[in-house]
């Protein structure tokens, strides 16, 4: 018995009249009667008491009607869910991101996406670049905000914007000019770098930028993430070179200063798989690009 035959049975069971059921189904009565007889033969049970003046359900027929209605309802619900998923009306989107992106445009992108796709469940997980790479390859996340961009032949990378590197310093550290710190003033300072591993990473971008501008780094203290690095800055363990957007988040014990002359820039990228076909990713990318154009 297939789903179509089940709908034939339900129509007869609800109408208790073969003629009215056939009219409801848009078919002739004889083929309908044959279909019902075929179902009974296949199940090995009589489903209808066929009297001269009335048709009624047997006990087996009552049970099949009860269970059959549930099956048809579940099938219709499944069709609707799959259709809505295909249209992007609901579902989930798994987002991986580097910590520094939360100080920049990521919150605005997520807010705009929620406004456009309120039924989509979002999962946001902070990671370093190596974790982003690995989980995007294994399809554990759908999109990745990385700094610097991920490099893989299976990924598409969109550069959202470039921002200068600035210094996060203890508020007890004085500078000659208010609002900026010179390379000479940073020379020999202890540097707090993140992430500690794996390498190369954002930490190496900072070290390369310093070396390219003759900035000798004193003691190097590595930690796993930006928030831990800023906590160490706040207690006077050293300075940390961060993207300029991080300065938008005030933090007790930390001052953010422009570096004079500038030592470099960093770009935030959005990465996803080339074979990604989901409508949510497409919409998310479009929104991210729109937000980035206004921010940078």
XYZ file of C-alpha atoms in Angstrom, residues 100-226:
127
model
C 38.284 40.338 17.167
C 35.370 40.294 14.685
C 32.889 40.762 17.545
C 34.281 44.290 18.093
C 33.698 45.158 14.438
C 30.949 44.365 11.969
C 29.953 40.837 13.012
C 27.220 41.948 15.466
C 25.635 44.197 12.817
C 25.746 41.409 10.232
C 24.061 38.971 12.609
C 21.437 41.574 13.549
C 20.626 42.274 9.885
C 20.466 38.561 9.069
C 18.063 37.895 11.949
C 15.811 40.679 10.679
C 15.738 39.053 7.226
C 15.571 35.409 8.334
C 13.953 35.325 11.801
C 13.139 31.593 11.569
C 16.749 30.536 10.982
C 18.564 29.231 14.056
C 22.050 30.697 14.410
C 24.994 29.019 16.123
C 28.011 31.270 16.750
C 31.291 29.746 17.937
C 34.575 31.594 18.580
C 37.630 29.873 17.077
C 41.140 30.570 15.883
C 42.003 30.364 12.191
C 43.197 26.762 12.344
C 39.934 25.637 13.925
C 37.942 27.633 11.367
C 39.827 25.960 8.539
C 39.377 22.470 9.921
C 35.687 22.811 10.729
C 34.838 24.437 7.417
C 36.526 21.529 5.613
C 34.604 18.987 7.723
C 31.331 20.937 7.248
C 30.901 21.519 10.976
C 30.358 25.223 10.270
C 28.827 26.984 7.261
C 30.703 30.307 7.231
C 33.890 31.557 8.879
C 35.050 35.062 9.797
C 38.837 34.812 9.699
C 41.837 37.075 10.218
C 43.870 36.679 8.039
C 41.890 34.969 5.257
C 41.727 31.183 5.076
C 43.596 29.584 2.197
C 42.061 26.499 0.635
C 41.186 25.551 -2.938
C 37.718 24.488 -1.736
C 36.899 27.866 -0.156
C 35.554 31.113 -1.509
C 36.935 34.133 0.356
C 35.358 37.580 0.495
C 37.462 40.400 1.932
C 35.093 42.516 3.991
C 37.465 45.346 4.877
C 40.893 46.503 5.977
C 41.735 48.299 9.230
C 44.978 49.571 10.757
C 46.817 47.896 13.594
C 46.749 49.809 16.869
C 48.345 49.308 20.282
C 46.433 48.161 23.350
C 48.483 49.393 26.333
C 48.159 49.447 30.122
C 46.553 52.699 31.263
C 49.614 53.267 33.438
C 51.880 53.551 30.379
C 52.461 57.173 29.405
C 53.102 58.418 25.853
C 54.567 61.687 24.638
C 51.561 62.560 22.490
C 48.004 61.949 23.582
C 46.111 59.440 21.459
C 49.153 57.876 19.800
C 52.270 55.900 20.576
C 55.473 55.952 18.569
C 57.514 52.999 17.418
C 60.326 54.198 19.660
C 58.006 54.123 22.680
C 56.973 50.557 21.858
C 60.532 49.387 21.244
C 61.672 46.883 23.869
C 58.227 46.547 25.444
C 56.864 43.111 26.347
C 54.420 42.025 23.668
C 51.352 39.904 24.342
C 50.611 37.844 21.233
C 47.739 35.552 20.261
C 46.961 32.834 19.433
C 49.725 30.740 20.928
C 49.217 27.884 18.471
C 48.903 26.654 15.834
C 51.241 28.820 13.793
C 51.485 30.745 11.524
C 48.646 32.920 12.739
C 47.642 36.491 13.534
C 50.559 36.560 15.984
C 52.986 36.091 13.099
C 51.299 38.867 11.114
C 51.996 41.201 14.061
C 55.610 40.075 14.440
C 56.259 40.447 10.698
C 54.723 43.943 10.703
C 56.898 44.968 13.645
C 60.056 43.591 12.038
C 59.298 45.329 8.743
C 59.228 48.702 10.533
C 62.265 48.159 12.712
C 60.269 47.617 15.874
C 62.238 45.298 18.125
C 59.963 43.241 20.313
C 61.133 42.590 23.849
C 59.710 39.735 25.839
C 57.019 37.721 24.024
C 54.077 36.424 26.011
C 51.720 34.167 24.063
C 48.102 33.467 24.951
C 45.243 31.694 23.220
C 42.780 34.505 22.444
C 42.191 38.232 22.273
